[in-house]
Amino acid sequence: MAKTSTTTQGLRAAIERSGYYPALVAEAVESAVGGEPIRSYLVHQETTFDQNEVRRHVTVLVLTDNRFIVSHTDEQAADSTSPTPYATTSTESVKIGRISSIVVSRVVANPESYKPGSLPREVVLTIGWGAVSRIDLEPAACGDPNCEADHGYTGNSTADDLSLRVSEAGDGPETVREALAFAQSLSEATADTTR
């Protein structure tokens, strides 16, 4: 999709609909996108509970012709470093060719009666490009219950740069549709070997 005023306005409107510091978030995203055409985007505002505090944050994903852009904004309460509440906004720009994995996990109710095209109850989108890896190690063992030998360790290394969960109950069916559409656009972009 070529960048049109409709696409740019659609992204801006989605950021404003999230209601989460829209001027701050929009400026950070628009600065990262620059003049590139926007192919697809996803705006996800989430509220979490941290002990006695309610915390909000927003993640904006943008796909251009050449890059995948992630913007994340968190709010912080006043603390010893700042006498007033503040927000932290970060953007990361990743070349499409660097994306190494896209995992779309779908949770579907009553799978025995699933009809193609039905909306999942929940979608988790995990995208890896090698910036963050997680290593899970555990002691290795053999099948002998009486063995006392040291078998070293075994484990897995997982690319875990971004994981985003949306649900029909928490975010609404439209957000689930938008997450699936964004995942498809990103998958198609990474499949294009000319990038």
mmCIF file with all atom_site columns, N, CA and C in Angstrom, residues 122-164:
data_model
loop_
_atom_site.group_PDB
_atom_site.id
_atom_site.type_symbol
_atom_site.label_atom_id
_atom_site.label_alt_id
_atom_site.label_comp_id
_atom_site.label_asym_id
_atom_site.label_entity_id
_atom_site.label_seq_id
_atom_site.pdbx_PDB_ins_code
_atom_site.Cartn_x
_atom_site.Cartn_y
_atom_site.Cartn_z
_atom_site.occupancy
_atom_site.B_iso_or_equiv
_atom_site.pdbx_formal_charge
_atom_site.auth_seq_id
_atom_site.auth_comp_id
_atom_site.auth_asym_id
_atom_site.auth_atom_id
_atom_site.pdbx_PDB_model_num
ATOM 1   N N  . GLU A 1 122 ? -7.919 -15.096 20.970 1.00 0.00 ? 122 GLU A N  1
ATOM 2   C CA . GLU A 1 122 ? -6.697 -14.407 21.381 1.00 0.00 ? 122 GLU A CA 1
ATOM 3   C C  . GLU A 1 122 ? -5.615 -14.643 20.328 1.00 0.00 ? 122 GLU A C  1
ATOM 4   N N  . VAL A 1 123 ? -4.746 -13.647 20.152 1.00 0.00 ? 123 VAL A N  1
ATOM 5   C CA . VAL A 1 123 ? -3.608 -13.756 19.232 1.00 0.00 ? 123 VAL A CA 1
ATOM 6   C C  . VAL A 1 123 ? -2.369 -13.252 19.961 1.00 0.00 ? 123 VAL A C  1
ATOM 7   N N  . VAL A 1 124 ? -1.284 -14.024 19.857 1.00 0.00 ? 124 VAL A N  1
ATOM 8   C CA . VAL A 1 124 ? 0.009  -13.579 20.371 1.00 0.00 ? 124 VAL A CA 1
ATOM 9   C C  . VAL A 1 124 ? 0.942  -13.503 19.166 1.00 0.00 ? 124 VAL A C  1
ATOM 10  N N  . LEU A 1 125 ? 1.478  -12.318 18.940 1.00 0.00 ? 125 LEU A N  1
ATOM 11  C CA . LEU A 1 125 ? 2.395  -12.075 17.825 1.00 0.00 ? 125 LEU A CA 1
ATOM 12  C C  . LEU A 1 125 ? 3.792  -11.916 18.412 1.00 0.00 ? 125 LEU A C  1
ATOM 13  N N  . THR A 1 126 ? 4.709  -12.807 18.022 1.00 0.00 ? 126 THR A N  1
ATOM 14  C CA . THR A 1 126 ? 6.090  -12.753 18.492 1.00 0.00 ? 126 THR A CA 1
ATOM 15  C C  . THR A 1 126 ? 6.983  -12.559 17.272 1.00 0.00 ? 126 THR A C  1
ATOM 16  N N  . ILE A 1 127 ? 7.832  -11.536 17.333 1.00 0.00 ? 127 ILE A N  1
ATOM 17  C CA . ILE A 1 127 ? 8.695  -11.184 16.209 1.00 0.00 ? 127 ILE A CA 1
ATOM 18  C C  . ILE A 1 127 ? 10.133 -11.172 16.698 1.00 0.00 ? 127 ILE A C  1
ATOM 19  N N  . GLY A 1 128 ? 11.009 -11.847 15.969 1.00 0.00 ? 128 GLY A N  1
ATOM 20  C CA . GLY A 1 128 ? 12.419 -11.894 16.340 1.00 0.00 ? 128 GLY A CA 1
ATOM 21  C C  . GLY A 1 128 ? 13.297 -11.348 15.233 1.00 0.00 ? 128 GLY A C  1
ATOM 22  N N  . TRP A 1 129 ? 14.295 -10.551 15.622 1.00 0.00 ? 129 TRP A N  1
ATOM 23  C CA . TRP A 1 129 ? 15.256 -10.031 14.654 1.00 0.00 ? 129 TRP A CA 1
ATOM 24  C C  . TRP A 1 129 ? 16.676 -10.067 15.204 1.00 0.00 ? 129 TRP A C  1
ATOM 25  N N  . GLY A 1 130 ? 16.861 -10.763 16.322 1.00 0.00 ? 130 GLY A N  1
ATOM 26  C CA . GLY A 1 130 ? 18.202 -10.984 16.835 1.00 0.00 ? 130 GLY A CA 1
ATOM 27  C C  . GLY A 1 130 ? 18.730 -9.948  17.800 1.00 0.00 ? 130 GLY A C  1
ATOM 28  N N  . ALA A 1 131 ? 17.925 -8.997  18.206 1.00 0.00 ? 131 ALA A N  1
ATOM 29  C CA . ALA A 1 131 ? 18.407 -7.992  19.156 1.00 0.00 ? 131 ALA A CA 1
ATOM 30  C C  . ALA A 1 131 ? 18.382 -8.546  20.579 1.00 0.00 ? 131 ALA A C  1
ATOM 31  N N  . VAL A 1 132 ? 17.390 -9.390  20.882 1.00 0.00 ? 132 VAL A N  1
ATOM 32  C CA . VAL A 1 132 ? 17.256 -9.962  22.222 1.00 0.00 ? 132 VAL A CA 1
ATOM 33  C C  . VAL A 1 132 ? 17.084 -11.464 22.085 1.00 0.00 ? 132 VAL A C  1
ATOM 34  N N  . SER A 1 133 ? 17.876 -12.215 22.835 1.00 0.00 ? 133 SER A N  1
ATOM 35  C CA . SER A 1 133 ? 17.732 -13.668 22.877 1.00 0.00 ? 133 SER A CA 1
ATOM 36  C C  . SER A 1 133 ? 17.617 -14.103 24.322 1.00 0.00 ? 133 SER A C  1
ATOM 37  N N  . ARG A 1 134 ? 16.838 -15.123 24.532 1.00 0.00 ? 134 ARG A N  1
ATOM 38  C CA . ARG A 1 134 ? 16.663 -15.675 25.874 1.00 0.00 ? 134 ARG A CA 1
ATOM 39  C C  . ARG A 1 134 ? 17.223 -17.085 25.862 1.00 0.00 ? 134 ARG A C  1
ATOM 40  N N  . ILE A 1 135 ? 18.008 -17.407 26.891 1.00 0.00 ? 135 ILE A N  1
ATOM 41  C CA . ILE A 1 135 ? 18.558 -18.752 27.020 1.00 0.00 ? 135 ILE A CA 1
ATOM 42  C C  . ILE A 1 135 ? 17.978 -19.371 28.284 1.00 0.00 ? 135 ILE A C  1
ATOM 43  N N  . ASP A 1 136 ? 17.321 -20.509 28.126 1.00 0.00 ? 136 ASP A N  1
ATOM 44  C CA . ASP A 1 136 ? 16.768 -21.250 29.255 1.00 0.00 ? 136 ASP A CA 1
ATOM 45  C C  . ASP A 1 136 ? 17.606 -22.503 29.434 1.00 0.00 ? 136 ASP A C  1
ATOM 46  N N  . LEU A 1 137 ? 18.274 -22.628 30.579 1.00 0.00 ? 137 LEU A N  1
ATOM 47  C CA . LEU A 1 137 ? 19.133 -23.774 30.866 1.00 0.00 ? 137 LEU A CA 1
ATOM 48  C C  . LEU A 1 137 ? 18.571 -24.567 32.034 1.00 0.00 ? 137 LEU A C  1
ATOM 49  N N  . GLU A 1 138 ? 18.832 -25.861 31.996 1.00 0.00 ? 138 GLU A N  1
ATOM 50  C CA . GLU A 1 138 ? 18.478 -26.725 33.115 1.00 0.00 ? 138 GLU A CA 1
ATOM 51  C C  . GLU A 1 138 ? 19.483 -27.858 33.160 1.00 0.00 ? 138 GLU A C  1
ATOM 52  N N  . PRO A 1 139 ? 19.685 -28.453 34.323 1.00 0.00 ? 139 PRO A N  1
ATOM 53  C CA . PRO A 1 139 ? 20.637 -29.563 34.409 1.00 0.00 ? 139 PRO A CA 1
ATOM 54  C C  . PRO A 1 139 ? 20.183 -30.727 33.530 1.00 0.00 ? 139 PRO A C  1
ATOM 55  N N  . ALA A 1 140 ? 21.127 -31.299 32.808 1.00 0.00 ? 140 ALA A N  1
ATOM 56  C CA . ALA A 1 140 ? 20.820 -32.461 31.973 1.00 0.00 ? 140 ALA A CA 1
ATOM 57  C C  . ALA A 1 140 ? 20.813 -33.707 32.856 1.00 0.00 ? 140 ALA A C  1
ATOM 58  N N  . ALA A 1 141 ? 20.042 -34.680 32.481 1.00 0.00 ? 141 ALA A N  1
ATOM 59  C CA . ALA A 1 141 ? 19.952 -35.923 33.243 1.00 0.00 ? 141 ALA A CA 1
ATOM 60  C C  . ALA A 1 141 ? 19.856 -37.094 32.281 1.00 0.00 ? 141 ALA A C  1
ATOM 61  N N  . CYS A 1 142 ? 20.124 -38.266 32.804 1.00 0.00 ? 142 CYS A N  1
ATOM 62  C CA . CYS A 1 142 ? 19.944 -39.477 31.995 1.00 0.00 ? 142 CYS A CA 1
ATOM 63  C C  . CYS A 1 142 ? 18.761 -40.253 32.557 1.00 0.00 ? 142 CYS A C  1
ATOM 64  N N  . GLY A 1 143 ? 18.416 -41.342 31.940 1.00 0.00 ? 143 GLY A N  1
ATOM 65  C CA . GLY A 1 143 ? 17.253 -42.126 32.352 1.00 0.00 ? 143 GLY A CA 1
ATOM 66  C C  . GLY A 1 143 ? 17.485 -42.994 33.582 1.00 0.00 ? 143 GLY A C  1
ATOM 67  N N  . ASP A 1 144 ? 18.720 -43.087 34.054 1.00 0.00 ? 144 ASP A N  1
ATOM 68  C CA . ASP A 1 144 ? 19.024 -43.937 35.205 1.00 0.00 ? 144 ASP A CA 1
ATOM 69  C C  . ASP A 1 144 ? 18.753 -43.166 36.501 1.00 0.00 ? 144 ASP A C  1
ATOM 70  N N  . PRO A 1 145 ? 17.757 -43.583 37.294 1.00 0.00 ? 145 PRO A N  1
ATOM 71  C CA . PRO A 1 145 ? 17.426 -42.857 38.517 1.00 0.00 ? 145 PRO A CA 1
ATOM 72  C C  . PRO A 1 145 ? 18.526 -42.921 39.582 1.00 0.00 ? 145 PRO A C  1
ATOM 73  N N  . ASN A 1 146 ? 19.464 -43.878 39.464 1.00 0.00 ? 146 ASN A N  1
ATOM 74  C CA . ASN A 1 146 ? 20.543 -44.009 40.443 1.00 0.00 ? 146 ASN A CA 1
ATOM 75  C C  . ASN A 1 146 ? 21.828 -43.325 39.992 1.00 0.00 ? 146 ASN A C  1
ATOM 76  N N  . CYS A 1 147 ? 21.834 -42.742 38.821 1.00 0.00 ? 147 CYS A N  1
ATOM 77  C CA . CYS A 1 147 ? 23.032 -42.109 38.278 1.00 0.00 ? 147 CYS A CA 1
ATOM 78  C C  . CYS A 1 147 ? 23.345 -40.835 39.045 1.00 0.00 ? 147 CYS A C  1
ATOM 79  N N  . GLU A 1 148 ? 24.597 -40.677 39.438 1.00 0.00 ? 148 GLU A N  1
ATOM 80  C CA . GLU A 1 148 ? 25.029 -39.473 40.142 1.00 0.00 ? 148 GLU A CA 1
ATOM 81  C C  . GLU A 1 148 ? 26.021 -38.657 39.326 1.00 0.00 ? 148 GLU A C  1
ATOM 82  N N  . ALA A 1 149 ? 26.178 -39.002 38.058 1.00 0.00 ? 149 ALA A N  1
ATOM 83  C CA . ALA A 1 149 ? 27.140 -38.307 37.200 1.00 0.00 ? 149 ALA A CA 1
ATOM 84  C C  . ALA A 1 149 ? 26.633 -36.912 36.833 1.00 0.00 ? 149 ALA A C  1
ATOM 85  N N  . ASP A 1 150 ? 27.573 -36.031 36.579 1.00 0.00 ? 150 ASP A N  1
ATOM 86  C CA . ASP A 1 150 ? 27.252 -34.677 36.114 1.00 0.00 ? 150 ASP A CA 1
ATOM 87  C C  . ASP A 1 150 ? 27.097 -34.733 34.595 1.00 0.00 ? 150 ASP A C  1
ATOM 88  N N  . HIS A 1 151 ? 25.908 -34.497 34.108 1.00 0.00 ? 151 HIS A N  1
ATOM 89  C CA . HIS A 1 151 ? 25.629 -34.562 32.666 1.00 0.00 ? 151 HIS A CA 1
ATOM 90  C C  . HIS A 1 151 ? 25.641 -33.183 32.015 1.00 0.00 ? 151 HIS A C  1
ATOM 91  N N  . GLY A 1 152 ? 26.079 -32.179 32.734 1.00 0.00 ? 152 GLY A N  1
ATOM 92  C CA . GLY A 1 152 ? 26.134 -30.833 32.171 1.00 0.00 ? 152 GLY A CA 1
ATOM 93  C C  . GLY A 1 152 ? 24.761 -30.195 32.160 1.00 0.00 ? 152 GLY A C  1
ATOM 94  N N  . TYR A 1 153 ? 24.566 -29.322 31.180 1.00 0.00 ? 153 TYR A N  1
ATOM 95  C CA . TYR A 1 153 ? 23.309 -28.595 31.070 1.00 0.00 ? 153 TYR A CA 1
ATOM 96  C C  . TYR A 1 153 ? 22.724 -28.766 29.679 1.00 0.00 ? 153 TYR A C  1
ATOM 97  N N  . THR A 1 154 ? 21.439 -28.586 29.601 1.00 0.00 ? 154 THR A N  1
ATOM 98  C CA . THR A 1 154 ? 20.743 -28.573 28.327 1.00 0.00 ? 154 THR A CA 1
ATOM 99  C C  . THR A 1 154 ? 19.832 -27.348 28.320 1.00 0.00 ? 154 THR A C  1
ATOM 100 N N  . GLY A 1 155 ? 19.494 -26.877 27.156 1.00 0.00 ? 155 GLY A N  1
ATOM 101 C CA . GLY A 1 155 ? 18.641 -25.698 27.130 1.00 0.00 ? 155 GLY A CA 1
ATOM 102 C C  . GLY A 1 155 ? 18.257 -25.274 25.740 1.00 0.00 ? 155 GLY A C  1
ATOM 103 N N  . ASN A 1 156 ? 17.595 -24.151 25.696 1.00 0.00 ? 156 ASN A N  1
ATOM 104 C CA . ASN A 1 156 ? 17.116 -23.579 24.442 1.00 0.00 ? 156 ASN A CA 1
ATOM 105 C C  . ASN A 1 156 ? 17.486 -22.110 24.366 1.00 0.00 ? 156 ASN A C  1
ATOM 106 N N  . SER A 1 157 ? 17.784 -21.669 23.164 1.00 0.00 ? 157 SER A N  1
ATOM 107 C CA . SER A 1 157 ? 18.000 -20.250 22.915 1.00 0.00 ? 157 SER A CA 1
ATOM 108 C C  . SER A 1 157 ? 16.843 -19.782 22.033 1.00 0.00 ? 157 SER A C  1
ATOM 109 N N  . THR A 1 158 ? 16.161 -18.747 22.491 1.00 0.00 ? 158 THR A N  1
ATOM 110 C CA . THR A 1 158 ? 14.980 -18.272 21.794 1.00 0.00 ? 158 THR A CA 1
ATOM 111 C C  . THR A 1 158 ? 15.103 -16.789 21.479 1.00 0.00 ? 158 THR A C  1
ATOM 112 N N  . ALA A 1 159 ? 14.848 -16.436 20.227 1.00 0.00 ? 159 ALA A N  1
ATOM 113 C CA . ALA A 1 159 ? 14.779 -15.013 19.868 1.00 0.00 ? 159 ALA A CA 1
ATOM 114 C C  . ALA A 1 159 ? 13.471 -14.474 20.422 1.00 0.00 ? 159 ALA A C  1
ATOM 115 N N  . ASP A 1 160 ? 13.546 -13.402 21.149 1.00 0.00 ? 160 ASP A N  1
ATOM 116 C CA . ASP A 1 160 ? 12.360 -12.897 21.833 1.00 0.00 ? 160 ASP A CA 1
ATOM 117 C C  . ASP A 1 160 ? 12.380 -11.375 21.856 1.00 0.00 ? 160 ASP A C  1
ATOM 118 N N  . ASP A 1 161 ? 12.452 -10.773 20.687 1.00 0.00 ? 161 ASP A N  1
ATOM 119 C CA . ASP A 1 161 ? 12.558 -9.326  20.618 1.00 0.00 ? 161 ASP A CA 1
ATOM 120 C C  . ASP A 1 161 ? 11.256 -8.619  20.943 1.00 0.00 ? 161 ASP A C  1
ATOM 121 N N  . LEU A 1 162 ? 10.135 -9.161  20.483 1.00 0.00 ? 162 LEU A N  1
ATOM 122 C CA . LEU A 1 162 ? 8.850  -8.514  20.722 1.00 0.00 ? 162 LEU A CA 1
ATOM 123 C C  . LEU A 1 162 ? 7.770  -9.576  20.815 1.00 0.00 ? 162 LEU A C  1
ATOM 124 N N  . SER A 1 163 ? 6.959  -9.474  21.831 1.00 0.00 ? 163 SER A N  1
ATOM 125 C CA . SER A 1 163 ? 5.797  -10.343 21.954 1.00 0.00 ? 163 SER A CA 1
ATOM 126 C C  . SER A 1 163 ? 4.621  -9.461  22.335 1.00 0.00 ? 163 SER A C  1
ATOM 127 N N  . LEU A 1 164 ? 3.549  -9.564  21.568 1.00 0.00 ? 164 LEU A N  1
ATOM 128 C CA . LEU A 1 164 ? 2.378  -8.710  21.753 1.00 0.00 ? 164 LEU A CA 1
ATOM 129 C C  . LEU A 1 164 ? 1.142  -9.598  21.791 1.00 0.00 ? 164 LEU A C  1
#
